[in-house]
XYZ file of C-alpha atoms in Angstrom:
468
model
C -2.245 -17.453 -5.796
C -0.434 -20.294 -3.686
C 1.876 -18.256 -0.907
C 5.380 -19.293 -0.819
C 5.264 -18.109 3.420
C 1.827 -18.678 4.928
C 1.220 -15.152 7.693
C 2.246 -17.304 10.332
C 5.500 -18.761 8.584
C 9.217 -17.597 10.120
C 11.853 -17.964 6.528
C 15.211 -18.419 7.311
C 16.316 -14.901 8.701
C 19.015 -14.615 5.499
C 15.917 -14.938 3.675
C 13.747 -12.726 5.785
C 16.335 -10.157 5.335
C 16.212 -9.978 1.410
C 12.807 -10.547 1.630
C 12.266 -7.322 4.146
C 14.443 -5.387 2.247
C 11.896 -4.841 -0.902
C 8.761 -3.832 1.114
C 11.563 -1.232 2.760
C 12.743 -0.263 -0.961
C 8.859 0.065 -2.143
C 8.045 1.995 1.044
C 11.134 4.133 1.926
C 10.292 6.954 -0.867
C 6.865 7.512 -0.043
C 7.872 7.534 3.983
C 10.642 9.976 3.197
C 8.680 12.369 0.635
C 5.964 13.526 2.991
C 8.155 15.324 5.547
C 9.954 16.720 2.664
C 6.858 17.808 0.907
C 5.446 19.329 4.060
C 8.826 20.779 5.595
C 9.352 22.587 1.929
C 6.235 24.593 1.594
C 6.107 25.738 5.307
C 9.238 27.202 4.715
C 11.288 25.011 7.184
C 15.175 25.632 7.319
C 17.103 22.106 6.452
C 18.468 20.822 10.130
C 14.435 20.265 10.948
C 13.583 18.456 7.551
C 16.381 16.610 8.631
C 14.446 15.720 12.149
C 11.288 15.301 10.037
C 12.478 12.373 7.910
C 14.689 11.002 11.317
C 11.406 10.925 12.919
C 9.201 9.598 9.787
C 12.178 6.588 9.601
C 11.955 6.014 13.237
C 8.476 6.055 13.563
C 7.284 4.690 10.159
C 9.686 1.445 11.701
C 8.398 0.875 15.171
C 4.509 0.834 13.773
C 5.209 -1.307 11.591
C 6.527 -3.720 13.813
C 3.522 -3.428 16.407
C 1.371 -3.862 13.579
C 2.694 -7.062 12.177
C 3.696 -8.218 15.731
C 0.824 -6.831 17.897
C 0.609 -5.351 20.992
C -2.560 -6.342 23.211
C -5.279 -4.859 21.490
C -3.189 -3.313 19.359
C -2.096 -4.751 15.796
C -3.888 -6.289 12.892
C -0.905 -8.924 13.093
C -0.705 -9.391 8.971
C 2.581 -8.125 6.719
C 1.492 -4.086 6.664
C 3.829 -1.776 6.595
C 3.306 1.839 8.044
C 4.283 4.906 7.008
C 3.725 8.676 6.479
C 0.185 9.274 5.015
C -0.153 11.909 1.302
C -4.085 12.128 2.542
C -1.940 14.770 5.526
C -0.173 16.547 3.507
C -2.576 19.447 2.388
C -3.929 20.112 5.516
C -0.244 19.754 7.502
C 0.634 22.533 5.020
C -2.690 24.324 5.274
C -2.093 24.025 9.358
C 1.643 24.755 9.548
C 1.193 27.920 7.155
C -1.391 29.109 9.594
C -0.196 28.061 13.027
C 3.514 26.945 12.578
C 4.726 23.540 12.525
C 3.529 23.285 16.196
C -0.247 23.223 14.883
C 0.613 20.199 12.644
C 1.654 17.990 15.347
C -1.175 19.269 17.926
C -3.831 18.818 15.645
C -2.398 15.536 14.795
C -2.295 14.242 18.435
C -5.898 15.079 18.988
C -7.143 14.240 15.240
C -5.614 10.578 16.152
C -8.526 9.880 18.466
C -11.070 9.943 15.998
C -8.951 6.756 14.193
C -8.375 5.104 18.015
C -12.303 5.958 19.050
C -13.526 4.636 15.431
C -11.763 1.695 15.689
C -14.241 0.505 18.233
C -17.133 0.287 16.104
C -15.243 -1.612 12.733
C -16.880 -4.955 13.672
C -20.739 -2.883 12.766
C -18.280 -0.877 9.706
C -16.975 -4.416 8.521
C -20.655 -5.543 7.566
C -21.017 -2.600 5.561
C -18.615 -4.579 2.648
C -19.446 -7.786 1.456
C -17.617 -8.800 -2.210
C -19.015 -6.290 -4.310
C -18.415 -3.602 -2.447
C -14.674 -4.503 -0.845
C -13.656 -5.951 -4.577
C -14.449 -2.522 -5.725
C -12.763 -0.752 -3.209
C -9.752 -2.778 -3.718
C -10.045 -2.209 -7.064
C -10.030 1.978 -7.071
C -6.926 1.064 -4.660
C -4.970 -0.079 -7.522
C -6.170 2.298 -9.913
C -5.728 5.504 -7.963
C -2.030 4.777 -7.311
C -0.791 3.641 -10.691
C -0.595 6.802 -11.833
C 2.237 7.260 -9.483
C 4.370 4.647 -10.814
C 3.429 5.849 -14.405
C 5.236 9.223 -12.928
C 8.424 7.321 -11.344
C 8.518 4.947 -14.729
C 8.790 8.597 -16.918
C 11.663 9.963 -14.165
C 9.695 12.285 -12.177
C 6.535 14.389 -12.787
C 4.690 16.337 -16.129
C 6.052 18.723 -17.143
C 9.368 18.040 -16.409
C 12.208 18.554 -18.520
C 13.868 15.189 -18.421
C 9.598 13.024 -18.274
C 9.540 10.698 -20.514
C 12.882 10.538 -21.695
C 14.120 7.468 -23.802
C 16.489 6.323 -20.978
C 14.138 6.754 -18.150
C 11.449 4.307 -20.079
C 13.920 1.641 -21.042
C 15.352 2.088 -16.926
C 12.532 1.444 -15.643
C 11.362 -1.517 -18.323
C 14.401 -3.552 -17.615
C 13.399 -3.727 -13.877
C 9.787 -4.439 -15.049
C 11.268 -7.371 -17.116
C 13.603 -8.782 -14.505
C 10.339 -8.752 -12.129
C 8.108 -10.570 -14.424
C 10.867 -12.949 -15.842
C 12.081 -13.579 -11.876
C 8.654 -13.617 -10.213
C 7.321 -16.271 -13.376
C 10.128 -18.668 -14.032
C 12.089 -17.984 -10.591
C 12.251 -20.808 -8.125
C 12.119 -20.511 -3.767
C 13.815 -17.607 -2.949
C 14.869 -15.796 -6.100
C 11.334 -15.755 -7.119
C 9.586 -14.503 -3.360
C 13.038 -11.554 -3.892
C 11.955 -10.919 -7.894
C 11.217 -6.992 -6.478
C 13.959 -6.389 -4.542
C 16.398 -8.318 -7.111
C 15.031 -6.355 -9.942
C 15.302 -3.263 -8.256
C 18.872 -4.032 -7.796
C 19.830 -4.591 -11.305
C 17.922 -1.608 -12.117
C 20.179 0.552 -9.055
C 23.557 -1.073 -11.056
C 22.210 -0.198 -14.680
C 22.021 3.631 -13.614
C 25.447 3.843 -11.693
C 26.457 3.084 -14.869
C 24.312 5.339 -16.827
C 25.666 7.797 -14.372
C 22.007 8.939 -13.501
C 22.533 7.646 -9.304
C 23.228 10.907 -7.257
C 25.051 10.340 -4.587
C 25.034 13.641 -2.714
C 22.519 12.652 0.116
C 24.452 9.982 1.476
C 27.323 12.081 1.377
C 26.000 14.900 3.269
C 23.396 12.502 5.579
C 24.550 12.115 9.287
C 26.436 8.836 10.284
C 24.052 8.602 13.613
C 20.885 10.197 15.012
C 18.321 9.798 17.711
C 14.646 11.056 17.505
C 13.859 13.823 19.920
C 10.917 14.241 22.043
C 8.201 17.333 21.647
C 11.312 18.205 19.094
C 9.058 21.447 17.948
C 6.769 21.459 21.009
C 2.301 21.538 19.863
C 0.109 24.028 19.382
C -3.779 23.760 19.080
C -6.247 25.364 16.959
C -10.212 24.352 16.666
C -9.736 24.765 12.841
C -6.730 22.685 12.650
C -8.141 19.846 14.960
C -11.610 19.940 13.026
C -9.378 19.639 9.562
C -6.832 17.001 10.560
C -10.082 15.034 11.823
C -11.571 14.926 8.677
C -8.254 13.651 7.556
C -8.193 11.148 9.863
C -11.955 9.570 8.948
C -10.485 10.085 5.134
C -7.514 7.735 6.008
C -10.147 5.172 8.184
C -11.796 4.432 4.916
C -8.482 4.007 2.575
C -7.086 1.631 5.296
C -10.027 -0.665 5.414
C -9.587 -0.817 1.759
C -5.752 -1.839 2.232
C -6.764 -4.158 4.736
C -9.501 -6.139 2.699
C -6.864 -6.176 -0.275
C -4.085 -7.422 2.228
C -6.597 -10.039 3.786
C -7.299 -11.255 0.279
C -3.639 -11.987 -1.063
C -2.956 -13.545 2.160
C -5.407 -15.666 2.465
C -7.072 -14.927 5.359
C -10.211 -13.839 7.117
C -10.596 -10.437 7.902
C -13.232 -9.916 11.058
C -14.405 -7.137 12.158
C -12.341 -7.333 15.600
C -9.081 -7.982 13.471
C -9.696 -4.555 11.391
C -10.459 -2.906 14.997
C -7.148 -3.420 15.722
C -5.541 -2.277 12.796
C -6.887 0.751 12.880
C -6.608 1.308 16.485
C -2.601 0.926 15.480
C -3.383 3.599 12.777
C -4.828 5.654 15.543
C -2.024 5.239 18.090
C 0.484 5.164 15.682
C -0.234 8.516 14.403
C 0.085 10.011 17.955
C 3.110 8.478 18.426
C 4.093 10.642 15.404
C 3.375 13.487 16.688
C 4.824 13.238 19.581
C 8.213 12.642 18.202
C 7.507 15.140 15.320
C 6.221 12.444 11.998
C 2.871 13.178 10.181
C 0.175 11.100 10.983
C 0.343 7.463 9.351
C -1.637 4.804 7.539
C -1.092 1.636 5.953
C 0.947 1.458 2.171
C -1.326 0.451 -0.401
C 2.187 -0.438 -2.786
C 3.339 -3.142 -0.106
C -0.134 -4.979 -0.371
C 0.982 -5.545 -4.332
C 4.286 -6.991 -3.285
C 2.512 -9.434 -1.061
C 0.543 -10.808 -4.246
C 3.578 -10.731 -6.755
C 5.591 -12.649 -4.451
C 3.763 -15.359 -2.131
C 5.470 -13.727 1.222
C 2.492 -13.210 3.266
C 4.851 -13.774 6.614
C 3.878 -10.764 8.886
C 6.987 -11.896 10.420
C 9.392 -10.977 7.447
C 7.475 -7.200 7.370
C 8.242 -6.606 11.382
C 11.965 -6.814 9.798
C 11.276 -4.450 7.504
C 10.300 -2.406 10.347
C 13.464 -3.253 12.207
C 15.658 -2.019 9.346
C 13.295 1.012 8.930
C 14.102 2.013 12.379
C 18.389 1.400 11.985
C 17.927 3.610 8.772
C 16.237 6.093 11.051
C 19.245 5.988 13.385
C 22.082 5.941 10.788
C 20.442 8.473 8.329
C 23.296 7.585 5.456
C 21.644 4.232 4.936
C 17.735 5.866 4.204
C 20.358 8.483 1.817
C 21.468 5.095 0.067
C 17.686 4.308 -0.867
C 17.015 7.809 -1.416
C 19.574 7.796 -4.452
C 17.014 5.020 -6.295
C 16.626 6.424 -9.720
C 12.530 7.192 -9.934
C 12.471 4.825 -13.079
C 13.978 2.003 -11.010
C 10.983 2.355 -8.750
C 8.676 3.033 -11.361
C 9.335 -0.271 -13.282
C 8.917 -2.041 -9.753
C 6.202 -0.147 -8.592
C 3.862 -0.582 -11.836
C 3.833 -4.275 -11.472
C 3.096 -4.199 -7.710
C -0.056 -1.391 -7.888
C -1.063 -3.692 -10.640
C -1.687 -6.774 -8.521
C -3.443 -4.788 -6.502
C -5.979 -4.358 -9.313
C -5.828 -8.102 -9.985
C -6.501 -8.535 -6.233
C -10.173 -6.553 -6.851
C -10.716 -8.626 -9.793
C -9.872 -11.680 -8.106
C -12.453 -10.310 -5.145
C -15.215 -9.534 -7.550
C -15.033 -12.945 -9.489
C -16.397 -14.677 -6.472
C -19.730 -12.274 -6.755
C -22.985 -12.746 -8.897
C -22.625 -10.475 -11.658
C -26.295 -9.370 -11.860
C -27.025 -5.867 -13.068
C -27.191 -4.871 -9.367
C -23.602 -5.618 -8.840
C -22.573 -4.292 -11.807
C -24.180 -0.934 -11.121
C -22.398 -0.849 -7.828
C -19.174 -1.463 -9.550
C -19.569 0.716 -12.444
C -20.695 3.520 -10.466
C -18.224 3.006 -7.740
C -15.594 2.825 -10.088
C -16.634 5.766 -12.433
C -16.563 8.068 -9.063
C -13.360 7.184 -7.502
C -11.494 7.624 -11.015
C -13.873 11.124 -11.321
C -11.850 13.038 -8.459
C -8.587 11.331 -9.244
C -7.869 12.319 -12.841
C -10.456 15.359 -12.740
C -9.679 16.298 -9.042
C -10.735 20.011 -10.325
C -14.345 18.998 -10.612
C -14.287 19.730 -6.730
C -13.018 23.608 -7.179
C -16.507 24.752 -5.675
C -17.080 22.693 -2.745
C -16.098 23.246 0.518
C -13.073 22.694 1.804
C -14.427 20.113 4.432
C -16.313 18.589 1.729
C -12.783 18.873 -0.339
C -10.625 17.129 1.818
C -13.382 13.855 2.078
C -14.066 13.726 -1.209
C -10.749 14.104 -2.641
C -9.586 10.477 -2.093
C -10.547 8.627 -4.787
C -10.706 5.493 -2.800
C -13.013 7.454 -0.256
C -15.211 9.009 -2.851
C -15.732 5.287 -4.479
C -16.038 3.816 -1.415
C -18.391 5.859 -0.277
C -21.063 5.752 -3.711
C -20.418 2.080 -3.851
C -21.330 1.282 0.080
C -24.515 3.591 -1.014
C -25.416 1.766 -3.591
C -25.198 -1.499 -1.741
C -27.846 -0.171 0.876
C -30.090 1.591 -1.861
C -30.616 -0.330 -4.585
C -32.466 -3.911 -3.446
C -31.483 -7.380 -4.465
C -33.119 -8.848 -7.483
C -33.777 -12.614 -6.354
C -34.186 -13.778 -9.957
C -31.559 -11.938 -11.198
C -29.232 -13.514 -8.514
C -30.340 -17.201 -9.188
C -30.237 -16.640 -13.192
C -26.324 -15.449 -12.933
C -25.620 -18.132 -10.478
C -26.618 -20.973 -12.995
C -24.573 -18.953 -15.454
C -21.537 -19.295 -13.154
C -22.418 -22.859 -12.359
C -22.097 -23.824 -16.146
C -19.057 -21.758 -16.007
C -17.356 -23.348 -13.667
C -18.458 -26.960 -14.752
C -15.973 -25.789 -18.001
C -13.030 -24.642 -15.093
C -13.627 -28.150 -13.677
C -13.292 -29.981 -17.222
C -10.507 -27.887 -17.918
C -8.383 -28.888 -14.365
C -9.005 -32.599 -14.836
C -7.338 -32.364 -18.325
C -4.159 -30.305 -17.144
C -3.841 -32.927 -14.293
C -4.207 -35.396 -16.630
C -1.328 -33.799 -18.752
C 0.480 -33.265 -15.882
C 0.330 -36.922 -14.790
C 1.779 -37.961 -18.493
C 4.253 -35.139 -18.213
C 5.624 -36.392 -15.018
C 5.515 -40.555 -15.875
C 7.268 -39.299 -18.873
C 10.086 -37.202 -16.718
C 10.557 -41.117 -14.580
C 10.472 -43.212 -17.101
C 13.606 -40.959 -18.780
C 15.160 -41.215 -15.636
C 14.966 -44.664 -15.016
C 16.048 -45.649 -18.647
């Protein structure tokens, strides 16, 4: 896909703006539901969720920005933005039923070292994915999260009394249709903004509808600060040993984000540049724990808005992070985005996690597709979807073994890098599907030089109008 802002382009900051605004939109529920998730089951009384999703905002903001930006060593310096990891959440609650909320953020701090000690051998880890093996990750990616959006698109979760409803599915297909219409026939600007523009119209539609509740930004404070140690740390071997676990879990899903993002931006990912990304995973986690966030990763959703839109500016994302930090210190503007109808993200969010699938496809076009390779994806594929839609298939195992193998981007990841060391390469296999893509493409080639030539008669056409 051409890129409307190469990584190293600076748009207009109007533009930047409007442009930072819809990776904050895609990003801001997810950042804001983990606290909530967490804070709920533990039991915690409402003026600390309140410091939990201050500190997620805060946080979630300030990584992002040393990400994108870098910092030293620190950084992959491409458009990521951070945020509040889901892979946490089951062993924060496990932890904080256990040992308080004071375990959580103790384990947390010491977990993070196994991301910031890791991240010094991803130049040997990078080797371990050539194409077929980083397509298919990036494909499991996309398909593990668009069940999410499915969710939003329906108004909430099975089960639920209003899923599914008419109004919720024709919500959340207008925004869909704005993207696709904005994002295809959309010029400059209003096509880089389709997200963020759809997602408006969507936001008016339901004021109307009278489905927008507006009670969080009424009851949200006008101005907060993020406290230090705010509930102090605990430690427990268990909790440590589970939260690291966690933290290898979230090493694997972020490579995967990072191949995908290195992909729709058009660069080269090296094994140094992924060091420091997850070395800002690693640091940025402990930096939420000391100011009281869950530990973080990268957001799989924002790599999808990156390929819809041609904005691959890592300079427009470090805004993002800039306005996710002033939403963390005037808590009635994160209420605003909190007051998003589900459907309005939904019909937003399935055309993003989408891309990302296209983004895999893209990856493993560029492969041989011998049976070797097909295996690999097959297999890989087959595994991660296994544990996501069947996630009870893993009742019986341990929980160690649970937590790993729960991801279905880990579990994938994990049987397709197997298979890529296992089974051998088939030489003649290799050279008999590359003649079959070399007659393939000669038919790509014939195809180009008649569009151009179309083209060329379109446009003498267009001057010879103009000139008459």
């Amino acid at each position: 896909m051409k890129l409307l802002y190469n990584v190293e382009d600076k748009p207009p900051m109007g533009a930047a703006i409007l442009l930072a605004l819809q990776h904050m939109l895609a990003a801001m529920g997810a950042i804001i539901a983990v606290p909530l998730v967490v804070g709920s089951a533990i039991g915690l009384p409402t003026e600390q969720m309140v410091i939990l999703v201050n500190a997620a905002l805060m946080v979630s903001g300030v990584v992002t920005i040393i990400q994108c930006k870098g910092v030293g060593p620190v950084g992959i310096r491409l458009p990521v933005v951070m945020g509040t990891s889901f892979t946490f959440v089951a062993i924060s609650i496990s932890i904080g039923m256990d040992s308080g909320i004071s375990g959580i953020f103790g384990a947390s701090l010491v977990g993070s070292l196994v991301m910031i000690i890791g991240s010094r051998f991803m130049p040997q880890i990078r080797k371990l994915f050539p194409p077929v093996v980083s397509g298919t990750v990036v494909v499991l990616i996309g398909l593990t999260i668009l069940p999410v959006s499915v969710d939003w698109l329906a108004g909430g979760f099975v089960g639920q009394e209003h899923y599914g409803q008419i109004n919720n599915l024709m919500l959340g297909l207008l925004v869909l249709v704005v993207v696709i219409v904005l994002s295809q026939l959309g010029k400059g600007l209003v096509s880089a903004a389709a997200i963020v523009i759809g997602m408006m119209v969507g936001y008016i539609v339901a004021i109307f509808m009278g489905v927008v509740d507006f009670t969080p930004v009424k009851e949200a404070k006008f101005f907060s600060l993020p406290e230090l140690l705010p509930f102090g740390l605990s430690f427990t071997i268990s909790g440590v040993i589970g939260m690291s676990i966690a933290y290898l879990v979230t090493i694997m899903e972020s490579t995967g984000d990072f191949l995908a993002l290195s992909d729709a931006t058009h660069t080269k990912l090296t094994g140094k540049k992924l060091s420091k990304g997850i070395l800002c995973d690693g640091v940025g986690s402990a930096l939420a724990s000391v100011f009281g966030a869950t530990p973080f990763s990268s957001f799989s959703q924002n790599v999808g808005i990156v390929s819809i839109t041609g904005v691959a500016s890592r300079h427009v994302v470090a805004v993002t992070g800039v306005i996710m930090v002033i939403a963390g210190m005037f808590p009635k503007l994160g209420g605003i985005v909190v007051t998003i109808p589900s459907p309005v993200l939904g019909g937003a969010g399935l055309v993003m996690f989408a891309m990302i699938i296209s983004a895999g496809i893209g990856i493993l076009s560029r492969i041989n597709f011998t049976k070797r390779n097909m295996l690999i994806i097959a297999v890989g594929v087959a595994s991660g979807m296994a544990v996501t839609v069947r996630p009870e298939i893993l009742t019986y195992m341990p929980d160690s073994i649970r937590v790993i193998l729960g991801s279905g981007i880990t579990t994938g990841s994990l049987v397709a890098l197997g298979l890529n060391i296992v089974l051998g390469i088939n030489r003649a296999d290799e050279a008999e599907s590359a003649n079959e893509k070399r007659e393939a493409l000669k038919d790509q080639i014939k195809e180009c030089e008649e569009c151009e030539k179309a083209l060329a008669e379109e446009e003498a056409m267009q001057s010879r109008e103009q000139q008459v």
